[in-house]
CSV table of C-alpha atoms and ligand atoms in Angstrom, one decimal:
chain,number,residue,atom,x,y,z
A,1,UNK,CA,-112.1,158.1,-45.5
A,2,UNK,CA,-110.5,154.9,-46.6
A,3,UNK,CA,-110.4,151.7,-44.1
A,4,UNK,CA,-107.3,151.7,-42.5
A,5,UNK,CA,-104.1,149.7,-43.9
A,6,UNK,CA,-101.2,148.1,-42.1
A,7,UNK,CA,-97.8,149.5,-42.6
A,8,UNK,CA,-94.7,147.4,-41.2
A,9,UNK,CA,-91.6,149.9,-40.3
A,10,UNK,CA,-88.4,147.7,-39.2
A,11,UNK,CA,-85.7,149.4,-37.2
A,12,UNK,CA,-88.0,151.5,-35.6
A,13,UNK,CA,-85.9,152.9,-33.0
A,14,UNK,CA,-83.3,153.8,-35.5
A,15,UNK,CA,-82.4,157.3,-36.8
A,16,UNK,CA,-83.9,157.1,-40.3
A,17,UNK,CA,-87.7,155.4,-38.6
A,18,UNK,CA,-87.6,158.4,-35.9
A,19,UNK,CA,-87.8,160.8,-39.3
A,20,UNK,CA,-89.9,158.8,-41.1
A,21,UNK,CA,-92.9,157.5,-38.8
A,22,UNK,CA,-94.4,161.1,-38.2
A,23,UNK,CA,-94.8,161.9,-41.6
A,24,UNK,CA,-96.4,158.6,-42.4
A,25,UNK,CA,-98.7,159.2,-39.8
A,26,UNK,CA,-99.3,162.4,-40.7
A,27,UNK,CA,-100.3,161.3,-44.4
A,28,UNK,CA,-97.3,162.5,-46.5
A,29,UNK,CA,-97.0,159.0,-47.8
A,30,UNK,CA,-100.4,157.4,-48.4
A,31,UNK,CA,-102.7,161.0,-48.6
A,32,UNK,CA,-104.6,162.6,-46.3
A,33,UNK,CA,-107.7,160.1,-46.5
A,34,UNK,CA,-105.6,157.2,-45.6
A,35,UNK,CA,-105.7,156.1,-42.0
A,36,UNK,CA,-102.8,153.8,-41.1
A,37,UNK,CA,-101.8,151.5,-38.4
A,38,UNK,CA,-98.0,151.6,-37.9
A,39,UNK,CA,-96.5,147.7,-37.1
A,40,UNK,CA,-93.3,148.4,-35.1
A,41,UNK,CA,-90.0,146.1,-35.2
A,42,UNK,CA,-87.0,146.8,-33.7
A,43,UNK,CA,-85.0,144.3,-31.6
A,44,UNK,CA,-85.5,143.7,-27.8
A,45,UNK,CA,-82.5,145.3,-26.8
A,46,UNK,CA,-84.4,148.4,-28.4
A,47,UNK,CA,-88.0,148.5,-27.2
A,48,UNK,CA,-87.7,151.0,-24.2
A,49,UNK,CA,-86.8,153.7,-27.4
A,50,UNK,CA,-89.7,152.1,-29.6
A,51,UNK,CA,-91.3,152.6,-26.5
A,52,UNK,CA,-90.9,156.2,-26.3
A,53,UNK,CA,-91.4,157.0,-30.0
A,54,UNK,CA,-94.7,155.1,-29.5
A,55,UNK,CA,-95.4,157.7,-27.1
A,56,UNK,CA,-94.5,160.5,-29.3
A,57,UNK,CA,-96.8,159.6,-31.8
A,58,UNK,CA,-99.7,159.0,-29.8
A,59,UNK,CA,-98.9,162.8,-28.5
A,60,UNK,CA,-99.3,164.3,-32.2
A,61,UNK,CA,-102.7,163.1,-32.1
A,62,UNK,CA,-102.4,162.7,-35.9
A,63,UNK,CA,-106.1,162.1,-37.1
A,64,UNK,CA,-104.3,159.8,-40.0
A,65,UNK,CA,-103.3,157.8,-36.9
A,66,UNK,CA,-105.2,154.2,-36.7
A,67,UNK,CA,-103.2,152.2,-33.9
A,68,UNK,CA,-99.6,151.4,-33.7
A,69,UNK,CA,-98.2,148.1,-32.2
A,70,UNK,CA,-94.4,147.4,-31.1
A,71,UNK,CA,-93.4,144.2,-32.0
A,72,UNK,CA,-89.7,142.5,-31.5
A,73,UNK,CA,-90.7,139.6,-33.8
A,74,UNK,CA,-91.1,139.7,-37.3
A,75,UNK,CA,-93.9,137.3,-37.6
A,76,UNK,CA,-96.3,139.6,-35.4
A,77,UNK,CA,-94.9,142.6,-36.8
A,78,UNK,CA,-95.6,142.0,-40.7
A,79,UNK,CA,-99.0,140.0,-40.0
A,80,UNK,CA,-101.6,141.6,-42.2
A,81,UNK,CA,-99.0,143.7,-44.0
A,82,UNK,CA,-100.2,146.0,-46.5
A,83,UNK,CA,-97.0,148.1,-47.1
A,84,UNK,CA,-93.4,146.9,-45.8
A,85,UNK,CA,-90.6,149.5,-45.5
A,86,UNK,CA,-87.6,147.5,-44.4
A,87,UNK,CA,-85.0,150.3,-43.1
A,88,UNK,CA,-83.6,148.0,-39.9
A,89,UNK,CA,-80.0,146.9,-40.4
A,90,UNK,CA,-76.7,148.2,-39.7
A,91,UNK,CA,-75.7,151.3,-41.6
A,92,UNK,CA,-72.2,151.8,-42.4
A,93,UNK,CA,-69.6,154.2,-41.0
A,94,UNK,CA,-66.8,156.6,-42.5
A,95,UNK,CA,-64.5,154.3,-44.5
A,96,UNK,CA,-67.0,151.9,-45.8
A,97,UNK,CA,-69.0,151.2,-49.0
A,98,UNK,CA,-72.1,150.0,-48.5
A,99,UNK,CA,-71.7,146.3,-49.7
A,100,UNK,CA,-68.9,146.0,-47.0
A,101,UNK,CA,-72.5,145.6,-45.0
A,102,UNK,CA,-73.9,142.5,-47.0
A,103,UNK,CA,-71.7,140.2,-44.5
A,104,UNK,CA,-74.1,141.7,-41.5
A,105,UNK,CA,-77.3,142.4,-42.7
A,106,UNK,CA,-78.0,139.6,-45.4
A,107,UNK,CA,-79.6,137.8,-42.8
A,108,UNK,CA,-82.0,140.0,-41.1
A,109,UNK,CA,-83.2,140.4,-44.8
A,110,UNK,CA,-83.5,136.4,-45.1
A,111,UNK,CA,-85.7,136.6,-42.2
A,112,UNK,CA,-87.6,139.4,-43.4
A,113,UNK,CA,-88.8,137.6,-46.8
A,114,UNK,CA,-89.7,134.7,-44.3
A,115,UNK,CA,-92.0,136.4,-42.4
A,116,UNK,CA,-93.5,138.3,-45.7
A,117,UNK,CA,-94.2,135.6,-47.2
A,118,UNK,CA,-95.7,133.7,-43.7
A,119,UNK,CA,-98.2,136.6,-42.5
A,120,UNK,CA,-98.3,139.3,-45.3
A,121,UNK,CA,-100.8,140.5,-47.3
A,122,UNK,CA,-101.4,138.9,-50.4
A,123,UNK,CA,-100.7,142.2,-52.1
A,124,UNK,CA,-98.0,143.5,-49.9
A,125,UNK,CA,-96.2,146.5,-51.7
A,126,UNK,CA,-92.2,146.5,-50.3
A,127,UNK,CA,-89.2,149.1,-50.0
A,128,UNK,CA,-86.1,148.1,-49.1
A,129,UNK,CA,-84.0,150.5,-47.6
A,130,UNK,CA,-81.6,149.3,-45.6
A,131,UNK,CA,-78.0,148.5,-47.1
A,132,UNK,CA,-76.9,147.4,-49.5
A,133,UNK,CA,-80.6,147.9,-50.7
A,134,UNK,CA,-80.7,146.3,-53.6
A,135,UNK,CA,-78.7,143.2,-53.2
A,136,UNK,CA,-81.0,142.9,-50.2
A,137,UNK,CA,-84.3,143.4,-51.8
A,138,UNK,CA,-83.2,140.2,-54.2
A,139,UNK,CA,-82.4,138.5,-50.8
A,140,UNK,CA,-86.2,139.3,-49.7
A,141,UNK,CA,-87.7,138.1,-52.7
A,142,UNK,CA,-85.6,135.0,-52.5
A,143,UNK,CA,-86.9,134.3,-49.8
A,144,UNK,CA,-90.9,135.0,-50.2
A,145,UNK,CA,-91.6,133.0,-53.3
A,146,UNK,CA,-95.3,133.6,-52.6
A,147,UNK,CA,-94.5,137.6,-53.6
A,148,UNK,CA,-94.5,138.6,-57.0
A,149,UNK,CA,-91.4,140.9,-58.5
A,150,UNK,CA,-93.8,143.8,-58.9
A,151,UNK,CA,-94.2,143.7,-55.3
A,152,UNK,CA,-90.9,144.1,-54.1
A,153,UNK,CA,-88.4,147.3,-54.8
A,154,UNK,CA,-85.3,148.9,-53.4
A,155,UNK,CA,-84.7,152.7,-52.9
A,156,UNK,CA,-82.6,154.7,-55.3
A,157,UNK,CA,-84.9,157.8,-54.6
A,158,UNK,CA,-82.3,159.9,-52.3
A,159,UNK,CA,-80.0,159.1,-55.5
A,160,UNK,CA,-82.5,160.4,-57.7
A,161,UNK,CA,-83.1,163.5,-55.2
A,162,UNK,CA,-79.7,164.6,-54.6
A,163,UNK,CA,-79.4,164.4,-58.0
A,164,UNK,CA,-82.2,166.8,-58.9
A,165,UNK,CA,-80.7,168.9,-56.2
A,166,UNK,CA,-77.2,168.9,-57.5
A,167,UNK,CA,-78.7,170.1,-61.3
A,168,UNK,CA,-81.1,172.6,-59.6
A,169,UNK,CA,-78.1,174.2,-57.6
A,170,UNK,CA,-76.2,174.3,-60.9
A,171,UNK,CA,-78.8,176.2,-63.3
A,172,UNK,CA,-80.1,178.4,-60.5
A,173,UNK,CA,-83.8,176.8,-61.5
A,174,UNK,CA,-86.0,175.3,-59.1
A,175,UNK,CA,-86.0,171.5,-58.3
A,176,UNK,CA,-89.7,170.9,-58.9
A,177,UNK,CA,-88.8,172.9,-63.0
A,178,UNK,CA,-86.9,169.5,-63.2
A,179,UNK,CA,-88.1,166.8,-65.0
A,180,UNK,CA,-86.9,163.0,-66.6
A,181,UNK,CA,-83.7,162.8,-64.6
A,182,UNK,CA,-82.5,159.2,-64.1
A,183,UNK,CA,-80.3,157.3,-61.9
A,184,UNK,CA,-79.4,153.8,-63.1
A,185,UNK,CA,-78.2,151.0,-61.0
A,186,UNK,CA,-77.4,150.3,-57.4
A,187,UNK,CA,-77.3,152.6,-54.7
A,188,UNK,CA,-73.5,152.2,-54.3
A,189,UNK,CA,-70.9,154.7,-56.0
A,190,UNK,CA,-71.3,153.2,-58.9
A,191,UNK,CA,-74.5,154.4,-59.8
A,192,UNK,CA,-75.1,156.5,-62.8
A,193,UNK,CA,-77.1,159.6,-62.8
A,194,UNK,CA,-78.1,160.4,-66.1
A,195,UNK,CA,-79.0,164.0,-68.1
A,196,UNK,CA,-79.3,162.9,-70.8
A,197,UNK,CA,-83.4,162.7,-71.1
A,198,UNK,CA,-83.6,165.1,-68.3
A,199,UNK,CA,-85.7,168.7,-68.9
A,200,UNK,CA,-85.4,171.8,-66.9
A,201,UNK,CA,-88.0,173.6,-67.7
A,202,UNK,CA,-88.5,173.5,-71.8
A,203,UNK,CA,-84.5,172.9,-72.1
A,204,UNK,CA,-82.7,169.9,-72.5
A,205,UNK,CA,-80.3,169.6,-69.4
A,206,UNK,CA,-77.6,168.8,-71.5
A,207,UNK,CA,-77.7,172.2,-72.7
A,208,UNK,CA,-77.4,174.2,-69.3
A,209,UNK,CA,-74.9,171.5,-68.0
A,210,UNK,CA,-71.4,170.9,-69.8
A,211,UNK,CA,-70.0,167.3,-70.2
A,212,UNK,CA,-67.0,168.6,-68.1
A,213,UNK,CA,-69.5,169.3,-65.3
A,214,UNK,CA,-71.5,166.3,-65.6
A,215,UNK,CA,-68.6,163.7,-65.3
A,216,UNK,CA,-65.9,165.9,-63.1
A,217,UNK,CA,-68.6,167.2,-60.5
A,218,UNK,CA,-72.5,165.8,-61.1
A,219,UNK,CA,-71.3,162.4,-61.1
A,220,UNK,CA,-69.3,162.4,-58.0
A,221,UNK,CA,-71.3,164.8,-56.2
A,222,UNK,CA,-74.2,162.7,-56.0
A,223,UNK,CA,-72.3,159.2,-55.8
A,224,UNK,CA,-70.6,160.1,-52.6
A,225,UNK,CA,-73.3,162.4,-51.3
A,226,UNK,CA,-73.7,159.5,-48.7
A,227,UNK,CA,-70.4,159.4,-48.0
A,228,UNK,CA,-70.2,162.9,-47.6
A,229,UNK,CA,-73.0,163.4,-45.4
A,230,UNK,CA,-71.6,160.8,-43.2
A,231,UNK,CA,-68.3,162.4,-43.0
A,232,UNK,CA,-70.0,165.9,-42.1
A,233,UNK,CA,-72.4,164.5,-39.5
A,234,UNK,CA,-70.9,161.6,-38.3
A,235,UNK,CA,-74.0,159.5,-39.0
A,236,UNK,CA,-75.7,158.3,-42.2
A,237,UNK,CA,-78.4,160.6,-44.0
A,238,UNK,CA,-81.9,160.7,-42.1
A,239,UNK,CA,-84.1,162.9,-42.7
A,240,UNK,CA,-83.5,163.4,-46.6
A,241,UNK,CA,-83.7,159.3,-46.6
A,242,UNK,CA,-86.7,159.1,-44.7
A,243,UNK,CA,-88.5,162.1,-47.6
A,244,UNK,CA,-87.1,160.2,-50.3
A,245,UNK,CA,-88.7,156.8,-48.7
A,246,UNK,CA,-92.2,158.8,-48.6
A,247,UNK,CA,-91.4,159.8,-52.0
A,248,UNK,CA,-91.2,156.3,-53.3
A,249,UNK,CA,-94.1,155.1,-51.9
A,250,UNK,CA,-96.2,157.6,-52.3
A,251,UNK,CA,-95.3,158.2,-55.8
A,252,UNK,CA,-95.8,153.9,-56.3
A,253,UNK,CA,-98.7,153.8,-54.7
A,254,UNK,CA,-100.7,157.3,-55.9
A,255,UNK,CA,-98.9,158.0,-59.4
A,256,UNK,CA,-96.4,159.6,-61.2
A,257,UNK,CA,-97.2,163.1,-62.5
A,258,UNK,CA,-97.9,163.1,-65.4
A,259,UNK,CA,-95.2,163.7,-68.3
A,260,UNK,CA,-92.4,162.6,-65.5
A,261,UNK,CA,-90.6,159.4,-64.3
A,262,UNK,CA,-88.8,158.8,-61.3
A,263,UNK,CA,-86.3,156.4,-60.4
A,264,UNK,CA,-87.0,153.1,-58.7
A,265,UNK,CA,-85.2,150.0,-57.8
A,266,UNK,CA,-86.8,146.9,-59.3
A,267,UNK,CA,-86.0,143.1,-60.6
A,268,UNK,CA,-84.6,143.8,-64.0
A,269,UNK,CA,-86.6,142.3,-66.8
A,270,UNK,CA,-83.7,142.4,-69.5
A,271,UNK,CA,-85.2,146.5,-70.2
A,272,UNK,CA,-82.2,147.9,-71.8
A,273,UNK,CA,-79.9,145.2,-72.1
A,274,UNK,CA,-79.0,144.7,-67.9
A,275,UNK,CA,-78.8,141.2,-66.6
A,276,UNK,CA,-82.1,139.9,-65.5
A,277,UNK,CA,-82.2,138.7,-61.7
A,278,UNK,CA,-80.8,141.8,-60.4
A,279,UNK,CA,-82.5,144.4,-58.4
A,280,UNK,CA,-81.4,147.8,-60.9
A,281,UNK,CA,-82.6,151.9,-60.6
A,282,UNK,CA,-84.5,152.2,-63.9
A,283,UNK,CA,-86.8,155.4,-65.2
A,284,UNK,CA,-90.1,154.5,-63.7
A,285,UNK,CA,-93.8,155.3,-63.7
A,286,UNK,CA,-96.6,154.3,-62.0
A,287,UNK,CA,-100.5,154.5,-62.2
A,288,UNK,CA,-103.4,152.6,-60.4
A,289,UNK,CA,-100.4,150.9,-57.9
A,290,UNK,CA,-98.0,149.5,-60.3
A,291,UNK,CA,-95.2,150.8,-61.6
A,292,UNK,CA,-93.6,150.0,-65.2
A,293,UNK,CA,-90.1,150.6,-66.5
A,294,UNK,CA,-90.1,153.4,-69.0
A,295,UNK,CA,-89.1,151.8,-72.4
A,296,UNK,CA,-87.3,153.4,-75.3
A,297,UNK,CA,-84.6,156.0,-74.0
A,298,UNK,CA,-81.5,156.2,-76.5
A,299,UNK,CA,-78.5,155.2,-74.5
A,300,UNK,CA,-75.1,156.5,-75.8
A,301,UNK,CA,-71.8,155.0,-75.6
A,302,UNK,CA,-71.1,157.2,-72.3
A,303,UNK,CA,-74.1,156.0,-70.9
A,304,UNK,CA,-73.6,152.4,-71.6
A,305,UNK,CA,-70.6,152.2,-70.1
A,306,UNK,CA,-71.6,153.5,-67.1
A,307,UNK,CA,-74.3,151.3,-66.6
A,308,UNK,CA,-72.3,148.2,-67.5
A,309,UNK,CA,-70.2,149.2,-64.3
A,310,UNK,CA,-72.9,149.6,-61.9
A,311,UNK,CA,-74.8,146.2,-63.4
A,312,UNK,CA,-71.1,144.5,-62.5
A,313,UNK,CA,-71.1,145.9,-59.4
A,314,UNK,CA,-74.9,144.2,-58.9
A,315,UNK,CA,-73.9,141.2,-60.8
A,316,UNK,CA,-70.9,140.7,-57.7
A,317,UNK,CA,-73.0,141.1,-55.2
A,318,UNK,CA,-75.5,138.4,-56.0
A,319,UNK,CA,-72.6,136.0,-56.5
A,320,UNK,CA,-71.6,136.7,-52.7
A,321,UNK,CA,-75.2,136.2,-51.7
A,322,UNK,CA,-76.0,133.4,-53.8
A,323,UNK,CA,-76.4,130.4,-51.1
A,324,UNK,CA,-79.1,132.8,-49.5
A,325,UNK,CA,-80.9,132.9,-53.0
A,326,UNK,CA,-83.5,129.8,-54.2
B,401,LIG,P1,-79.8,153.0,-37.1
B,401,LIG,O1,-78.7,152.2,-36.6
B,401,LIG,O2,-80.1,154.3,-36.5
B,401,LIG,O3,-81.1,152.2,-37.0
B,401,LIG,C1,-81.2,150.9,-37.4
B,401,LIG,C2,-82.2,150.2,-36.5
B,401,LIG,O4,-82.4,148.8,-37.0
B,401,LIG,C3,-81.7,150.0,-35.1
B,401,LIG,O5,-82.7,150.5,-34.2
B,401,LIG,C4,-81.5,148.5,-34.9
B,401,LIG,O6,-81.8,148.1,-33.6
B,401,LIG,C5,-82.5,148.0,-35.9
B,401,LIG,N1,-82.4,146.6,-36.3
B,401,LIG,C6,-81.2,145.9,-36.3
B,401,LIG,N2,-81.5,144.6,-36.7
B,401,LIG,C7,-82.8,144.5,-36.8
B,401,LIG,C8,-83.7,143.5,-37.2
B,401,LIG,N3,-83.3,142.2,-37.4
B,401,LIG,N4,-85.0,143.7,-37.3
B,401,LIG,C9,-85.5,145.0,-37.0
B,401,LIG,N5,-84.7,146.0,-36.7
B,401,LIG,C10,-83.4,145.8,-36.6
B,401,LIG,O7,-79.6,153.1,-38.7
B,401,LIG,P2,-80.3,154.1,-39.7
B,401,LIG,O8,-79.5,155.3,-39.9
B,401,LIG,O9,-81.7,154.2,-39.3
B,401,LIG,O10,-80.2,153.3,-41.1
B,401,LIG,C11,-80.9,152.1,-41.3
B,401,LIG,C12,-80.4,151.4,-42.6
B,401,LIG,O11,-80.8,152.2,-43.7
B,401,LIG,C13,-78.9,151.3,-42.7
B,401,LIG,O12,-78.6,150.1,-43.4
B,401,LIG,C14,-78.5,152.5,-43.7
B,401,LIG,O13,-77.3,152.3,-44.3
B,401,LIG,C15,-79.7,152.4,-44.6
B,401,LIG,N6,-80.0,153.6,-45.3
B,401,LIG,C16,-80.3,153.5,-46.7
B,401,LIG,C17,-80.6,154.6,-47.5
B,401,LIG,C18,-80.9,154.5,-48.9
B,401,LIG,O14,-81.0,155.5,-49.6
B,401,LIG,N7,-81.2,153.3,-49.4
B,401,LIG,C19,-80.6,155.9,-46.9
B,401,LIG,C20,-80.3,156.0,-45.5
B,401,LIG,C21,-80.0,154.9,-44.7
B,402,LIG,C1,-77.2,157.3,-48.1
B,402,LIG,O1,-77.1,157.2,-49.3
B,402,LIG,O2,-77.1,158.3,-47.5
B,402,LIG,C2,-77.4,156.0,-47.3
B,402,LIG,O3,-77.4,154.9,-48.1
B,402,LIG,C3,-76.4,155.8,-46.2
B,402,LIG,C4,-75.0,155.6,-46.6
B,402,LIG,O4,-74.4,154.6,-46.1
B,402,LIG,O5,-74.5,156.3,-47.5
């Protein structure tokens, strides 16, 4: 058994946490030799529910399960960080795109960098999750100038996920015959899940799914699957967003399999031609806790357009937060 490490969870009380704190404390995130302590923040008008979930967890008895402290303040809550997954903010309702939400939640993620950079880690490893997640994440780093870029992502895994979904329905094949699918850009409509690379099984994708498919019914299917979920429930996605935050970090912080990518969030680094100083979904793989943006894909003039949209979209964003950037 390793020592125990500190994971922060912020909105805590919140829908997406109540999915996600069970399985991180039942080891579907770090593996099953890796106690944790769970560090708790939700705001005080919250903490009789962060109360109760506290509870909860303590009656799962989960082995896996080192201490877990309830914190309304950010400083105590991200002290000693080892792993930050920043899902509290405001989530949006039918209607909305997600950066109608920048207005509301840029500054929760302001004080979130703060506190990062005052009491974490040194080597804190950071999801953000809460929207617009990538225009949020750059807010974080912004604001944590002690954190390197390789420390800080934002999630475009439930993209990448309801994208393998959407193909596995379509071929009749199973999801986990799926391999080198991509989803570029921001988690927004705009973002562009890509077949081009993608395998299922030994066949190209491109082969099993037509161009008319992929840009009439792929494409929308999985930019509005939020949208759609929201409609149908009357709430924003949950459980699958909790999974595909477990699947990010657990995937960043164990490995890749081998022979596959996944799709990750990250400060661009010019890879591909995108605008550096944006947080952007890139092909990803990672080994021994760091990931790296997989280089050399061929990008056709379909592709490129679509990823010149999504990079705008990103590019927008930042101009609207820039006075909360160094
Ligand atoms: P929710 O309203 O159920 O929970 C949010 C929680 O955050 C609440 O308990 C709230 O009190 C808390 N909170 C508010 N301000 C806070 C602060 N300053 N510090 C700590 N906690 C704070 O919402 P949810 O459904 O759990 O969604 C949370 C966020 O995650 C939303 O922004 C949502 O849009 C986003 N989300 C993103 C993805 C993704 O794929 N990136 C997927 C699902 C949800
Ligand atoms: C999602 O993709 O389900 C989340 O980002 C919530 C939303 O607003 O769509």
């Amino acid at each position: 058994m390793n020592d125990p490490v500190r994971v922060t969870v912020t909105g805590a009380a919140g829908q997406v946490a109540y999915s996600l704190l069970f399985s991180i404390a039942s080891g579907d995130m770090l593996g099953d030799d890796q106690p944790v302590i769970l560090q708790l923040l939700d705001i005080p008008e919250t903490f009789s529910v962060l109360e109760g979930v506290s509870m909860e967890l303590e009656d799962a008895a989960y082995p896996l399960l080192a201490g877990v402290t309830l914190h309304d303040d950010a400083e105590r809550a991200f002290a000693g960080a080892d792993y930050a997954l920043l899902v509290g903010a405001k989530p949006r309702g039918p209607g909305m795109e997600r950066k109608d939400l920048l207005e509301d939640n840029a500054a929760i993620f302001v004080a979130n960098g703060q506190a990062l950079e005052a009491v974490a880690s040194h080597d804190v490893r950071v999801v953000v999750v809460g929207n617009p997640a990538n225009t949020n994440a750059l807010i974080v780093l912004g604001n944590a100038p002690r954190l390197a870029a390789h420390q800080v992502t934002a999630m475009t895994r439930l993209d990448h996920n309801r994208a393998l979904a959407q193909l596995a329905r379509h071929t009749g094949e199973a999801v986990a015959r799926i391999r080198r699918l991509t989803v570029w850009g921001n988690h927004s409509a705009t973002l562009y899940p890509d077949l081009s690379h993608a395998l299922v099984g030994d066949r190209a994708a491109v082969e099993l799914a037509s161009p008319e498919w992929r840009t009439a019914q792929f494409e929308p299917a999985v930019q509005q699957r939020g949208a759609a979920v929201i409609k149908a429930r009357g709430k924003s996605s949950a459980g699958s967003a909790a999974q595909a935050i477990v699947d990010h970090m657990r995937d960043w912080v164990l490995g890749t399999p081998p022979d596959e990518w996944v799709s990750m969030s990250v400060l661009s680094d010019g890879s591909y031609g995108i605008a550096e100083g944006i947080f952007y979904s890139f092909p990803c793989r990672c080994a021994n806790g760091r990931f790296e943006i997989v280089q050399g894909l061929s990008i056709d003039e379909m592709s490129r357009q679509r990823m010149t949209a999504t990079e705008q979209e990103l590019l927008d964003e930042r101009s609207v937060v820039a006075h909360l950037l160094p």
